[in-house]
Each structure stands twice: as C-alpha cells, then as structure tokens.
Amino acid sequence: MKLIHIIAGLALATAPLAAQVPVYLDETKPIEDRVEDALSRMTLEEKIAVIHAQSKFSSRGVPRLGIPEIWTTDGPHGIRAEVLWDEWDQAGWTNDSCVAFPALTCLAATWNEDMSLLYGKSIGEEARYRNKAMLLGPGVNIYRTPLNGRNFEYMGEDPYLAATMVVPYVKGVQSNGVAACVKHFALNNHEVNRYNTNVIVDDRTLYEIYLPAFKAAVQEGGAWAIMGSYNLYKNQACCHNEYLLNDILRGEWGYDGVVVSDWGGTHDTDEAIHNGLDMEFGSWTNGLSEGASNAYDSYYLALPYLNKIRSGEVGTEELDAKVRNVLRLAFRTVMNRNRPLGSLCSDAHYAAARQIAGEGIVLLKNDADLLPMEVKKGSTILVVGENAVKMMTVGGGSSSLKVQREISPLEGIRERFGDIAEVVYERGYVGDTGGEYNGVTTGQDLSESRSAGQLIADAVARAREADYVIFIGGLNKSNQQDCEGADRTQLGLPYGQDQVIEALAEANENLIVVNISGNAVAMPWVEEVPAIVQAWYIGSEAGHAIADVLSGDVNPSGKLPFTFPARLEDVPAHIMGEYTGIASADTVDIEYKDGIYVGYRWTDLQKKTKPLFAFGHGLSYTSFEYGKPVIDKDEMNMDGSVTVRVSVTNTGDREGKEIVQMYVGDRKASVERPVKELKGFKKVSLAPGETTEVSFTVDKEDLSYFDADRHEWVAEPGMFDIYVAAAADDVRGKVSFELK
C-alpha cells in the first residue's frame, strides 16, 4: 500500500490527480465510487477471500490492490489481548494490556448519553491504537431473564433505554475510524442451548421489544457492522436469516454496513449466500467444532461458495453485494488515512472509566442515612467478602480482558480511608479461587484452608468490634454465573453468602452490602441490612469508584436498567415455562409467551407481588421534589406532538443528579398494551435548593404499537396518560391528553 501511495505521489507532479490515481485510492471521491472501482479490479478469488476469516480475528485484504486486512477485536468493555493466529491461547505480547471500562449494565445504569459517548470514544481510541478496524460490541439484547449469563454485556430490559444509550456509544467508537459491531442480532436472550434454540416470537413483540435498540444503532447511530446471533429464528440461523437480515435490516432499515457472523454462527453455504451474511468468522473447519488447523478455506463462504460459482450453480450478484459491503467497511476504517491515531491506557481513559462507574453505581437502600460513611479518626472498617479482592476483568467469556491494572474494592477503600481509620479484611466465604481465561491469569492466590463455618466466625468476631462493616460479594465471571456459554442456575447468591450477610447483620448494625454482579440477585436479608449498593463489574477503576460512592466523594446517581425480582417465580419468562429447557444437542423451540410483558411491563400488571427493586430505582444522598407536570397550553404542537413540562428541585443539602423518567400509557386500546412504557428520560444536576424545568415531547411514534397484521406502527385516537416518575414504581405526577 505504501508503494502505491509513493508512486501516486510522484505522478502528481506531472499529471492531474484523477488521471493518475485509481478512483478507489482517491479519498476525495465519494465512497460508493471508490467501492465500485475497487470491485471492478478484483478477481473472483480475491472477492471470496475478503468475505471469510483468515485467522481467529482477521479477514484478508487485497494485497495486490493495497487494500489492508480487516482486524477485529472482542469488546465491548475493553480491547482483548492478542491471541495466536489460529488458537484462542495468548500470543504472548507484552504491549497488549488495556483499560477495562465498566460493563454495559453499568453504562445503562448511568442513564446518561454523555457517558455513553465518552465510553464509545474512549474504547474506540484504544481499539484504534491497536490498529483494529472493528470492535465487536456493544451488545443490546434485552434482559428477559435474570439467569442469562451474558446480561452483564447488555443494556437492560427496556428497548427505549437501550436504544437511547447505544447511539452515542456507536458514534463515539466510529469517530476513531473503528467500526462498532452491534450484537447479537437478534433474540439472543439466554446462553443455554444458544447454538440450537429456535425462538418463536410474534411480530409485535419482535418489533416493540427486541428490535428497537438495533434499529436505533443502524438508523441513528450509523453503525458500520452488525453481528448475527447464534440462535435460530423461524428455523433459520440468525447469522443468515432471510427475515431478519434481508427483509428488516437491509430492506426496512436501509442498512449499508457489513453483517458479521458470530464465531461459528454460520451453518449453510446456500443460506449464507442468499440471506444477508457478508463476513464469516469462526474457529477450525466449520467455524464451531474442532477440526483441522488453518482450515479457513473450507468455511461455508470460502471454497464451497467458490466451487458453486465455478460450476455455474450460483452467480456472482450476491458475492458482489457482499464485497461492496466489505469494501465500504475498509474505506470507512483501514483505508481512511484521516482517522485519529488513538491512545492506549491513558490517564484520560482511566478517568473516563472511573467517572462512568461512579455514575452507574446504584444506591438501592440507605436506611438511617448510613451512607455516605462518616468515618472518624481511629475508627475501624471491616471489609468482608471474596469480591473485595478478586479480579473481575479476567473471565466471563469473550469479554475477558488483560488489563494494565485493576484496583480492587479493598484497595480503593484502604486508599480512601486508610489515613484516618484501620481497614481490616476477612474472607467470609470461598467462591471461585481460579483466575485464568484463555491464558490470561490474574496471578492471585485465593486458596483458603479455613472451613466455611470458621470463615463466618472469624468475620463475625471482627464485625462486633468494627465501626463499619462492608460486605462485598455477589456473583463473579465463572461458569454458570455472569459468563458467556452458560446461564445461572438460581436467582440466589452462590457460595453461602446469605448466611454470611445474615450473621454480619446480627453482629453489627452499621452493615453495608455491596453487590457486584451484572444480574439481579435474590436478597432474603434485605430487611436486615440498612444499606445496599449495586456496583456491577466496573473494570480497572472498580475500587476507586466504589470508594468514591461509599465516602460521598461522588453522590450516587445511577438507576437500575432492569427489574430486580423478589423471586424467580415472579419473572414471566419463568412463570410461563418458556425459558430454555434442558441442555440439548437437538433444536429446541422456545416460545416467548411473555410477549411484550418484559420487566416492569409485567410487574405493573401485578396486584399481589412487588419487585425487590423496580426498574429505574436508585437513591441519592440528597432528595428531589417534583412539581406537577403540565402540558403546554396549546396542548398539541403543529406536528401533532405534545410537550409536557415538570419542575424538579433539589431539597437536600448536597449537589446531586436526578434521572427524571417519562412513561406513556394508552388508556383504552383495541389491543393489549402495557400500563406504561418508557418514552423519555433526562438526567439533571442540581445544587442544593436549585430548581430546573424538564420538558419532554411526546409524538405519534411514542404513542404507537406495532400492528402485525398491517405490518406498521399505529397510534389509535383516544386518551393517553403521561407519567413523570423517579422509578417505574415511583410515579411523581400524571397528566393526560387526547389524541384526536
């Protein structure tokens, strides 16, 4: 490529640019002209070569034409360490560490689009510095069950929240000339049987719940890449699914980027040819099962495709369409000489990770204002729990990272309070003593010789003497917890943690429980514990961010992006018996009988059961008072929309941020509709005593449901209610209007 540029540069001295430089190399030309010119110069074999992998994470370029390889990298929380060409094991580089950013559940919990843009820009800079063309993330699959092992990688249960938060992330990543590959398209909502689950779902549910975030990523975010999911839909693999990829993604949404298979998600050459897949990635012979090394030429879109063309069984129209998409990707990324250079492990990235984590941590409960901690000189703080010391950046599947550093919660607490108090530690329980994933090791020795009973006794003895007790537990990224490839087996905490918490609550009234997880957990001790914090997997700056919130240096402002059910039996996916079934080698049909009633849409209908913590719930160290919502005097704007306004006042003595949520409900409809649906939110920062006005505009799109028979969105005339709320179960005001 350098030689071509040198020759072109010399030619400029004697002839016009257009006469000497091929169109595909001329960045002043429109991308579509460059795509067509490059396509016209490629041989059949070169076209086939660019649509399938050549290694674990790369596809070939066209060396003859100076078109580089496409290198991808796992995300979406950090840039994965380099692996060997054809193995998952580490390549042994010493300069491929990264900053671990908070998991996407934490990002969603910020309810802050500015944080999403900062996140995307920062992680995009790390990917660009490592010369990656595509970041395999973010994930926006809907939180349908708290047992899904991969929920921590996604943005919660609500399609509006996920759609709003994914757009700035995509824009931030792509501002670096790195493609965001939004995944997993679509209906990938659990891990058990993920390769052979055939999802049965009606069109209304598909369009209202499971597609909006992907649509926003494409039409508003301008995503350059989409990854298909492992599961089936309409008995076709989603990586080459006619309805999802041809009809919806490209047909209805006008998508012009590449469709990438999940690793091993391709299963049929004919379907892959005709049903919208552009780039096939995977492992070994067929992308999934083990086989011959370096067998990429045997992929479904490799020699089998080439032989079909040579034999005349298929033409080249579909191939040219795929190559156009790949070339468009190349011109947006590796062929863009103006993309920024990026940066890796910078102070700015650590600061971003800490800020996002601080805004995403959720204060679930705070009786008697136990938090923030008012630590006196000479006092004692007891920290209990394996998650206080265990590294959380290693493990969990493809999001596992090799970090430059990870500040543990215990380290962060000692750094913040160690000058004025004695900070002591007790294990409390033994969970996962391992610390390795694909050759990345934590280097931690978490072995323990004490019995479970002795661990509790030792912790309780110290708790009786401490001024504060902070239990830091929850889940981890080992198998059947928050981990790709398997789901949780229960809603409750593992490793006997409930017994530890109950014993500590009895021993010391100043108990703070910090739950680290990407999923909801059962809390049978919720009434006995005065303060509970949801801290997520928050990456390299975990310890600092947790200490920031416990100390009050940061006033918590996160709110839950999904419902915490009190019991698994309260989750409709489980109530209706259509979750995953038993692990099976055969295709398993799973019908989404819960339909549109996911999360708070379901709990709003219940009279006898309440969630443990509702969607949108989150407390602050200050308090906020809402005024009465009002609709603008003209009632209807010229475009048929309605503007609602509400005042919010900080009535406490600390500066704080409040997330004002706006829900819409159709009072009477010809179809079943939820009581209310999130259609707007704004995060506002207020000084003590300060008041601000928040406004929302409600338009026809916000009032519509998807009519599957007509295959269109419909807003029926009638009365609608607008709810202004601090959480799904904390409505502060309601105002109504009529759509005529």
C-alpha positions in Angstrom: 0.0 0.0 0.0 2.9 2.4 0.8 4.4 1.8 -2.6 1.2 2.6 -4.4 0.9 5.9 -2.5 4.5 6.8 -3.3 4.0 6.1 -7.0 0.8 8.1 -6.9 2.5 11.0 -5.2 5.3 11.1 -7.8 2.8 11.1 -10.6 1.1 14.2 -9.1 4.0 16.4 -10.1 3.3 15.9 -13.8 -0.4 15.0 -14.2 -3.8 15.7 -12.7 -4.9 13.5 -9.7 -7.9 12.0 -11.5 -5.7 10.8 -14.4 -3.1 9.1 -12.3 -4.7 7.8 -9.1 -7.2 4.9 -9.2 -10.6 6.0 -8.1 -10.6 3.6 -5.1 -7.4 5.3 -3.7 -8.7 8.8 -4.2 -10.2 9.9 -0.8 -11.8 12.9 -2.4 -14.2 10.7 -4.4 -17.5 9.5 -2.9 -17.2 6.2 -1.1 -19.6 4.5 -3.5 -17.5 5.4 -6.5 -14.4 4.1 -4.7 -16.3 0.8 -3.9 -17.3 0.2 -7.5 -13.9 1.0 -8.8 -12.2 -1.4 -6.4 -14.8 -4.1 -7.0 -14.2 -3.9 -10.8 -10.5 -4.6 -10.3 -10.8 -7.6 -8.1 -10.6 -11.2 -9.3 -13.2 -13.8 -8.3 -10.7 -15.4 -5.9 -9.9 -12.1 -4.2 -13.6 -11.4 -3.7 -14.1 -14.8 -2.0 -11.0 -14.2 0.2 -12.4 -11.0 1.7 -15.7 -12.4 2.9 -14.3 -15.0 5.3 -11.7 -15.2 8.1 -8.1 -15.9 7.6 -7.3 -16.2 11.3 -9.2 -16.1 14.6 -9.8 -12.3 14.4 -9.0 -11.2 10.9 -10.0 -11.4 7.2 -7.9 -10.9 4.2 -7.4 -7.7 2.3 -6.4 -7.5 -1.3 -2.6 -7.1 -1.2 -2.4 -6.6 -5.0 -4.5 -3.5 -4.7 -3.1 -2.2 -1.5 -6.4 -2.9 0.5 -5.4 -4.0 4.0 -6.7 -6.8 6.2 -9.6 -6.3 8.5 -8.7 -6.9 12.1 -11.5 -7.3 14.7 -11.3 -7.3 18.4 -13.6 -8.5 21.2 -15.2 -5.9 23.4 -17.3 -4.3 24.4 -15.7 -3.4 27.7 -12.1 -3.3 26.6 -9.7 -4.4 23.9 -9.0 -8.1 24.1 -5.4 -9.3 24.4 -3.8 -10.7 21.2 -4.2 -14.4 20.6 -2.3 -16.8 18.4 -3.2 -16.8 14.7 -5.3 -19.9 14.9 -5.7 -20.5 18.6 -7.5 -18.9 21.5 -4.3 -19.0 23.6 -2.4 -15.8 24.2 0.1 -14.6 21.6 2.5 -13.6 24.4 2.6 -9.9 23.6 3.8 -7.5 26.4 2.1 -4.4 25.0 -1.5 -5.5 24.6 -2.9 -4.7 28.0 -5.9 -2.3 28.1 -8.1 -0.2 30.3 -11.2 -2.2 31.4 -14.3 0.0 31.2 -17.4 -0.8 33.2 -19.7 -3.5 31.9 -22.6 -2.2 29.8 -25.1 -2.8 32.5 -23.3 -0.1 34.5 -23.2 2.2 31.4 -27.0 1.7 31.0 -27.4 2.4 34.7 -26.0 5.9 34.2 -29.0 6.8 32.1 -26.6 9.4 30.7 -26.0 9.8 26.9 -22.9 11.9 27.6 -21.4 8.9 29.5 -22.2 6.6 26.6 -20.4 9.0 24.1 -17.4 9.2 26.4 -17.3 5.4 26.7 -17.5 4.9 23.0 -14.9 7.5 22.2 -12.5 6.2 24.8 -12.7 2.5 23.9 -12.6 3.4 20.3 -9.3 5.2 20.9 -7.9 2.0 22.5 -9.1 -0.1 19.5 -7.6 2.4 17.0 -4.3 2.5 18.8 -4.1 -1.3 18.5 -5.0 -0.9 14.8 -8.3 -2.7 14.9 -10.9 -2.0 12.2 -13.9 -3.4 14.1 -14.9 -3.5 17.8 -17.1 -6.5 18.5 -19.7 -4.6 20.5 -21.8 -3.1 22.0 -24.4 -5.7 22.9 -28.1 -4.6 23.1 -30.0 -7.9 23.7 -32.9 -7.4 26.0 -32.8 -8.6 29.6 -35.6 -11.2 29.6 -34.5 -13.4 32.5 -32.0 -12.7 35.3 -30.4 -16.1 34.7 -28.9 -15.1 31.4 -25.2 -15.5 31.8 -24.5 -12.7 29.3 -26.8 -10.0 30.7 -23.8 -8.1 32.1 -22.8 -7.3 28.5 -26.1 -5.7 27.6 -28.1 -2.6 28.3 -31.1 -3.8 30.3 -34.7 -4.7 29.9 -36.2 -1.7 28.2 -36.0 -1.1 24.4 -36.2 2.7 24.7 -33.3 2.9 27.3 -31.1 0.5 25.3 -31.9 2.3 22.0 -31.1 5.7 23.5 -27.8 4.6 25.1 -26.4 2.6 22.2 -26.5 5.5 19.7 -23.8 7.7 21.3 -21.6 4.6 22.1 -21.6 3.7 18.4 -20.9 7.3 17.3 -18.1 7.6 19.8 -16.4 4.4 18.7 -16.7 5.2 15.0 -15.3 8.7 15.4 -12.0 6.9 15.6 -12.4 5.2 12.3 -13.3 1.9 14.1 -16.5 0.1 13.2 -18.8 -0.6 16.1 -20.3 -4.1 15.6 -23.6 -4.1 17.3 -24.6 -7.6 18.6 -26.2 -10.1 18.8 -28.9 -9.7 16.1 -31.3 -10.9 17.3 -33.3 -12.7 20.1 -30.2 -13.9 21.8 -31.6 -13.8 25.4 -30.0 -16.7 27.1 -26.9 -18.9 26.8 -28.2 -22.5 27.4 -28.8 -24.1 24.0 -27.6 -20.9 22.4 -26.5 -22.7 19.3 -29.7 -24.5 18.8 -32.6 -22.5 20.3 -35.2 -21.7 17.8 -37.1 -18.6 19.1 -40.8 -18.4 18.5 -42.0 -14.9 18.9 -44.8 -12.9 17.4 -44.0 -9.9 15.2 -45.5 -7.3 17.6 -43.2 -8.5 20.4 -40.2 -8.6 18.0 -40.7 -5.1 16.8 -41.7 -3.5 20.1 -39.2 -5.2 22.5 -36.3 -6.9 20.7 -35.5 -4.8 17.7 -35.7 -1.1 18.7 -32.1 -0.8 20.0 -30.7 -2.4 16.9 -32.8 -0.1 14.7 -31.5 2.9 16.6 -27.9 1.8 16.3 -28.4 1.5 12.5 -30.6 4.5 11.7 -29.5 7.0 14.3 -26.0 5.7 15.3 -25.0 4.8 11.7 -23.4 1.5 12.8 -21.0 0.1 10.3 -21.3 -3.5 11.4 -23.9 -5.9 12.8 -23.2 -9.3 14.3 -25.7 -12.1 13.9 -26.6 -14.2 16.9 -26.1 -18.0 17.4 -29.7 -18.9 17.9 -32.3 -19.6 15.3 -35.5 -17.7 14.4 -38.1 -19.1 12.0 -35.9 -22.2 12.0 -33.1 -20.3 10.3 -29.8 -19.4 11.9 -29.8 -15.7 12.7 -26.4 -15.2 11.0 -28.1 -16.0 7.7 -31.7 -15.3 8.4 -33.8 -14.0 5.5 -36.4 -12.2 7.5 -34.0 -10.5 9.9 -31.2 -9.6 7.5 -32.8 -9.2 4.1 -36.3 -8.0 4.9 -35.8 -6.0 8.1 -32.2 -4.9 8.4 -31.4 -4.1 4.8 -35.0 -3.8 3.4 -36.8 -1.8 6.1 -33.9 -0.1 7.8 -31.8 0.6 4.7 -28.6 -0.7 6.4 -25.4 -0.4 4.3 -22.8 -1.9 6.6 -21.5 -5.4 7.0 -23.2 -8.3 8.6 -20.6 -10.5 10.5 -21.3 -14.0 11.8 -20.8 -14.7 15.4 -17.8 -17.0 15.7 -19.2 -20.3 14.4 -22.6 -19.0 13.7 -22.6 -20.0 10.0 -24.1 -23.4 9.1 -25.1 -23.4 5.5 -23.5 -22.1 2.3 -26.7 -21.6 0.3 -28.4 -19.7 3.1 -25.2 -17.7 3.8 -25.1 -16.7 0.1 -28.7 -15.5 -0.2 -29.6 -14.4 3.3 -27.5 -11.4 4.0 -24.3 -12.6 5.6 -21.2 -10.7 4.5 -18.3 -11.9 6.6 -17.9 -15.4 8.1 -15.8 -15.8 11.2 -15.2 -18.7 13.5 -12.8 -21.5 14.6 -11.4 -24.5 12.9 -13.0 -26.3 10.0 -16.7 -25.1 10.1 -16.3 -22.2 12.5 -17.6 -24.1 15.6 -16.4 -27.7 16.1 -12.8 -28.6 16.4 -11.0 -29.7 13.2 -8.0 -29.1 11.1 -5.9 -26.1 11.9 -5.9 -23.2 9.4 -8.9 -24.6 7.6 -10.4 -21.2 6.8 -10.6 -22.0 3.1 -13.2 -24.7 4.0 -15.6 -22.2 5.5 -19.1 -22.0 4.1 -18.3 -18.8 2.3 -14.9 -19.9 1.1 -14.2 -22.9 -1.3 -17.7 -24.3 -1.1 -19.0 -20.9 -2.4 -16.2 -20.5 -4.9 -16.9 -24.0 -6.3 -20.7 -23.2 -6.7 -19.8 -20.2 -8.8 -17.3 -22.1 -10.9 -19.8 -24.8 -11.6 -22.5 -22.3 -12.6 -24.7 -23.4 -9.7 -24.9 -19.7 -8.5 -24.0 -16.4 -10.0 -21.9 -13.6 -8.6 -24.6 -11.0 -7.9 -24.8 -11.9 -4.2 -21.0 -12.1 -4.0 -20.6 -8.6 -5.4 -23.1 -7.3 -2.9 -21.1 -8.8 0.0 -17.8 -7.5 -1.3 -19.3 -4.0 -1.7 -20.2 -4.0 2.0 -16.7 -5.2 2.9 -15.0 -2.6 0.8 -17.3 0.1 2.2 -16.1 -1.0 5.7 -12.5 -0.8 4.6 -12.9 2.7 3.2 -14.5 3.8 6.4 -11.8 2.3 8.6 -8.4 1.0 7.4 -8.4 2.9 4.1 -9.2 6.2 5.8 -5.9 8.0 6.1 -7.5 10.7 8.2 -8.6 8.6 11.1 -7.2 9.6 14.5 -4.2 7.7 15.9 -5.9 6.6 19.1 -4.3 6.1 22.5 -4.0 3.2 25.0 -4.1 3.1 28.8 -4.1 6.9 29.0 -4.9 8.9 32.1 -7.9 10.2 30.3 -9.2 6.6 29.8 -8.8 5.7 33.4 -10.6 8.9 34.4 -13.4 8.1 32.0 -13.7 4.5 33.4 -13.9 5.9 36.9 -16.5 8.6 36.0 -18.7 6.2 34.2 -18.5 3.7 37.1 -19.4 6.4 39.6 -22.4 7.5 37.6 -23.6 3.9 37.1 -23.3 2.6 40.7 -26.9 2.4 42.2 -27.7 3.1 45.8 -30.5 0.6 46.4 -31.2 1.2 50.1 -30.0 3.6 52.7 -31.9 3.4 56.0 -31.0 6.0 58.6 -28.6 7.6 56.1 -25.9 5.1 56.9 -24.2 6.3 53.7 -22.1 8.2 53.0 -19.8 6.9 55.6 -18.8 9.4 58.3 -15.5 7.8 59.4 -13.9 9.2 62.5 -10.2 9.2 63.1 -9.1 6.0 64.8 -12.2 4.0 63.9 -12.2 0.5 62.3 -13.7 -0.5 59.0 -14.1 -4.2 58.4 -14.3 -5.3 54.7 -15.7 -8.8 54.2 -16.1 -10.9 51.0 -14.2 -12.5 48.3 -15.3 -9.9 45.7 -13.4 -7.3 47.7 -10.2 -8.8 46.4 -11.0 -11.0 43.4 -10.1 -9.6 40.0 -13.2 -9.3 37.8 -11.7 -8.4 34.5 -10.5 -11.9 33.7 -13.1 -14.4 32.7 -16.7 -14.2 31.6 -16.2 -15.3 28.0 -15.2 -13.2 25.1 -15.3 -10.0 27.2 -12.4 -11.3 29.3 -9.5 -8.8 29.4 -5.8 -8.5 30.1 -5.6 -5.2 32.0 -2.8 -2.9 32.8 -4.2 -2.5 36.3 -7.4 -3.3 38.3 -8.0 -1.5 41.6 -9.8 -3.9 43.9 -12.6 -2.6 46.2 -10.4 -3.4 49.2 -7.5 -1.4 47.7 -9.8 1.5 46.9 -11.3 1.6 50.4 -7.9 1.5 52.0 -6.6 4.2 49.8 -9.6 6.4 50.6 -9.9 5.8 54.4 -6.6 4.3 55.4 -5.2 7.6 56.7 -7.9 8.0 59.3 -9.1 4.5 60.0 -7.9 1.0 60.3 -9.2 -1.0 57.4 -9.1 -4.8 58.0 -10.2 -7.7 55.9 -11.9 -11.0 56.3 -12.7 -13.5 53.5 -16.1 -14.5 54.8 -16.7 -17.2 52.1 -14.9 -19.0 49.4 -16.2 -18.7 45.9 -14.1 -19.1 42.8 -10.4 -19.5 43.5 -9.4 -19.7 39.9 -8.1 -16.8 37.8 -7.4 -17.8 34.2 -9.1 -17.4 30.9 -7.5 -18.3 27.5 -4.1 -17.9 29.0 -4.6 -14.6 30.8 -4.1 -15.1 34.5 -4.8 -12.9 37.5 -1.8 -14.1 39.4 -3.9 -14.1 42.6 -3.6 -16.8 45.2 -7.2 -17.2 46.5 -6.6 -20.5 48.2 -8.2 -20.9 51.7 -7.7 -23.5 54.4 -10.4 -22.4 56.8 -13.8 -24.1 56.8 -17.0 -22.2 55.9 -18.0 -22.1 59.5 -14.7 -20.8 60.6 -14.7 -18.1 57.9 -18.1 -16.8 59.2 -17.0 -17.0 62.8 -13.8 -15.0 62.1 -15.7 -12.3 60.2 -18.4 -12.0 62.9 -15.8 -11.7 65.7 -14.2 -8.8 63.9 -17.6 -7.3 62.9 -18.6 -6.9 66.6 -15.6 -4.6 67.2 -15.8 -2.6 63.9 -17.4 0.8 63.4 -18.5 -0.1 59.9 -18.8 -3.4 58.1 -18.7 -3.5 54.3 -19.6 -6.8 52.8 -18.5 -7.0 49.1 -19.9 -10.1 47.4 -22.3 -11.1 44.7 -21.5 -13.0 41.5 -18.4 -13.4 39.5 -17.4 -14.3 36.0 -17.0 -18.1 36.4 -19.2 -20.6 34.7 -22.9 -20.5 35.5 -22.7 -17.1 37.0 -22.1 -14.0 34.8 -20.4 -15.8 32.0 -20.8 -16.5 28.3 -21.8 -20.0 27.3 -23.9 -20.9 30.4 -26.7 -19.5 32.4 -27.1 -19.2 36.2 -28.9 -22.0 37.9 -30.6 -19.9 40.6 -31.5 -16.3 41.5 -29.9 -16.6 44.9 -26.3 -15.7 45.8 -23.9 -18.6 45.5 -21.2 -19.8 48.0 -23.4 -19.5 51.1 -23.2 -15.7 51.1 -26.7 -15.2 52.5 -25.6 -16.9 55.8 -22.5 -14.6 55.9 -24.6 -11.5 55.4 -27.2 -12.5 58.0 -24.5 -13.2 60.6 -22.9 -9.9 59.9 -26.2 -8.0 60.2 -26.8 -9.6 63.6 -23.2 -8.6 64.7 -23.2 -5.0 63.6 -26.0 -2.6 62.7 -23.7 -0.5 60.5 -23.6 -3.1 57.7 -23.3 -2.0 54.1 -23.7 -4.7 51.4 -22.0 -4.0 48.0 -23.3 -6.4 45.4 -21.0 -6.9 42.4 -22.9 -8.5 39.5 -24.3 -8.0 36.1 -27.6 -9.6 37.1 -30.3 -9.2 39.7 -29.9 -11.4 42.8 -32.3 -12.5 45.5 -31.9 -10.7 48.8 -33.6 -12.7 51.6 -31.8 -10.4 54.1 -33.0 -7.1 52.6 -34.9 -6.0 55.7 -32.0 -6.7 58.0 -29.4 -4.7 56.1 -29.6 -0.9 56.3 -27.5 0.0 53.2 -27.3 -1.8 49.9 -25.2 -0.8 46.8 -25.3 -2.3 43.3 -21.8 -1.9 42.0 -21.7 -4.0 38.7 -18.5 -5.1 37.1 -16.8 -1.8 36.8 -13.4 -2.5 35.4 -10.0 -1.1 36.1 -11.2 1.6 38.4 -13.6 -0.5 40.4 -12.1 0.1 43.8 -11.7 3.8 43.4 -15.3 4.2 42.1 -16.8 2.2 44.9 -14.8 4.1 47.5 -15.9 7.4 45.8 -19.6 6.5 46.4 -19.2 5.0 49.9 -17.3 8.1 51.1 -19.7 10.6 49.4 -17.0 12.0 47.2 -19.4 11.0 44.5 -23.2 11.3 45.1 -24.7 8.2 43.6 -27.0 8.9 40.6 -27.3 5.5 38.8 -30.7 3.9 38.4 -31.5 0.3 37.6 -31.7 -0.6 33.9 -33.7 -3.7 34.8 -36.1 -5.0 37.4 -34.8 -6.9 40.5 -37.5 -9.5 41.1 -38.1 -10.8 44.6 -38.3 -14.3 43.3 -37.6 -16.1 40.1 -41.2 -17.2 40.1 -42.1 -13.5 39.5 -40.4 -13.4 36.1 -42.8 -14.0 33.3 -40.3 -16.0 31.2 -40.2 -18.5 34.0 -43.8 -18.3 35.1 -44.9 -19.3 31.6 -42.4 -22.1 31.4 -40.6 -21.0 28.2 -37.1 -20.1 29.3 -34.5 -22.5 27.9 -35.4 -26.1 28.8 -32.7 -28.7 29.3 -29.4 -28.6 27.5 -29.9 -30.4 24.3 -28.0 -31.3 21.1 -31.2 -31.1 19.1 -33.0 -27.9 18.1 -35.1 -26.6 21.0 -38.2 -24.4 20.3 -38.6 -21.7 22.9 -41.7 -19.6 22.6 -41.7 -16.1 24.1 -45.0 -16.5 25.8 -44.4 -13.4 27.9 -44.7 -11.4 24.7 -44.4 -7.6 25.3 -44.6 -8.1 29.0 -40.9 -8.0 29.9 -39.6 -6.5 33.1 -41.7 -3.6 34.5 -44.3 -4.0 31.8 -45.1 -7.3 33.7 -44.8 -6.0 37.3 -47.1 -3.1 36.5 -49.9 -5.6 36.0 -49.4 -7.5 39.3 -51.5 -6.7 42.2 -50.2 -9.1 44.8 -46.4 -9.2 44.0 -43.9 -6.4 44.0 -40.3 -6.4 42.7 -37.4 -6.3 45.1 -36.3 -3.2 43.4 -38.1 -1.7 40.4 -36.8 -0.7 37.0 -35.4 2.9 37.2 -34.9 2.7 41.0 -31.9 4.4 42.5 -31.4 6.6 45.6 -29.2 9.7 46.2 -27.5 11.3 49.2 -29.8 14.3 48.6 -33.5 14.4 47.9 -35.6 15.7 44.9 -39.1 17.1 44.8 -41.2 17.1 41.6 -43.7 19.7 40.7 -47.0 18.9 39.0 -46.5 18.0 35.3 -48.3 20.2 32.8 -48.9 20.1 29.1 -48.2 23.3 27.1 -51.2 25.5 26.8 -51.6 24.8 23.1 -51.9 21.1 24.0 -50.9 19.9 20.5 -47.9 21.2 18.6 -48.1 21.8 14.9 -46.7 18.3 14.1 -49.2 16.6 16.4 -46.8 16.1 19.3 -47.4 17.2 22.9 -44.8 18.9 25.2 -45.0 18.1 28.9 -43.0 20.1 31.5 -42.2 19.4 35.1 -40.1 21.2 37.7 -37.5 19.3 39.8 -36.0 20.8 43.0 -33.0 19.5 45.0 -34.5 19.7 48.5 -31.4 18.3 50.3 -28.0 19.7 51.3 -25.8 18.1 48.7 -25.4 18.6 45.0 -26.9 15.7 43.1 -28.1 14.3 39.8 -31.7 13.0 39.3 -33.0 11.0 36.4 -36.4 12.1 35.5 -38.3 9.4 33.7 -41.3 9.8 31.4 -43.7 7.0 30.6 -46.7 6.9 28.3 -49.8 4.8 28.7 -52.7 4.3 26.3 -55.9 4.4 28.5 -58.0 2.3 26.1 -56.8 0.4 23.0 -58.1 -2.2 20.6 -55.1 -4.4 21.6 -53.5 -5.3 24.9 -51.0 -2.6 25.9 -48.7 -2.1 28.9 -49.9 0.2 31.7 -47.0 2.5 30.8 -43.8 2.4 28.7 -40.7 4.5 29.0 -40.5 7.1 26.3 -38.1 9.7 27.6 -35.6 10.4 30.4 -33.3 13.3 31.3 -30.5 13.4 33.9 -30.2 16.8 35.5 -27.6 18.1 38.0 -28.8 20.4 40.8 -27.2 22.3 43.6 -28.9 22.3 47.0 -32.1 24.3 46.7 -31.9 24.6 42.9 -34.9 24.1 40.7 -34.9 23.3 37.0 -37.6 22.6 34.4 -37.5 19.4 32.5 -39.5 19.0 29.3 -40.4 16.0 27.1 -42.0 15.9 23.7 -44.4 13.0 23.1 -45.0 12.3 19.4 -47.0 9.8 17.4 -44.2 7.3 17.5 -44.3 7.3 21.3 -48.0 6.5 21.3 -47.9 3.7 18.7 -47.9 0.0 18.9 -46.9 -2.4 16.1 -49.8 -3.8 14.2 -48.5 -7.2 13.0 -51.4 -7.7 10.5 -50.8 -4.3 8.8 -47.1 -4.5 9.5 -47.0 -0.9 10.6 -46.9 1.3 13.7 -50.4 2.5 14.7 -51.4 5.3 17.1 -55.1 5.0 17.9 -57.1 8.1 18.8 -58.1 8.3 22.4 -56.9 9.3 25.8 -53.2 8.9 26.8 -51.6 9.3 30.2 -48.1 10.8 30.6 -46.4 9.6 33.8 -43.5 11.5 35.3 -41.6 9.2 37.6 -38.4 8.7 39.7 -38.7 4.9 39.0 -41.2 2.6 37.4 -42.9 2.2 40.9 -42.4 5.8 42.0 -44.7 7.9 39.8 -44.5 11.6 40.9 -47.2 13.0 38.6 -49.6 12.3 35.8 -51.1 14.4 33.1 -53.5 13.3 30.3 -54.3 14.4 26.8 -56.4 13.2 23.9 -55.1 12.1 20.5 -57.8 13.0 18.0 
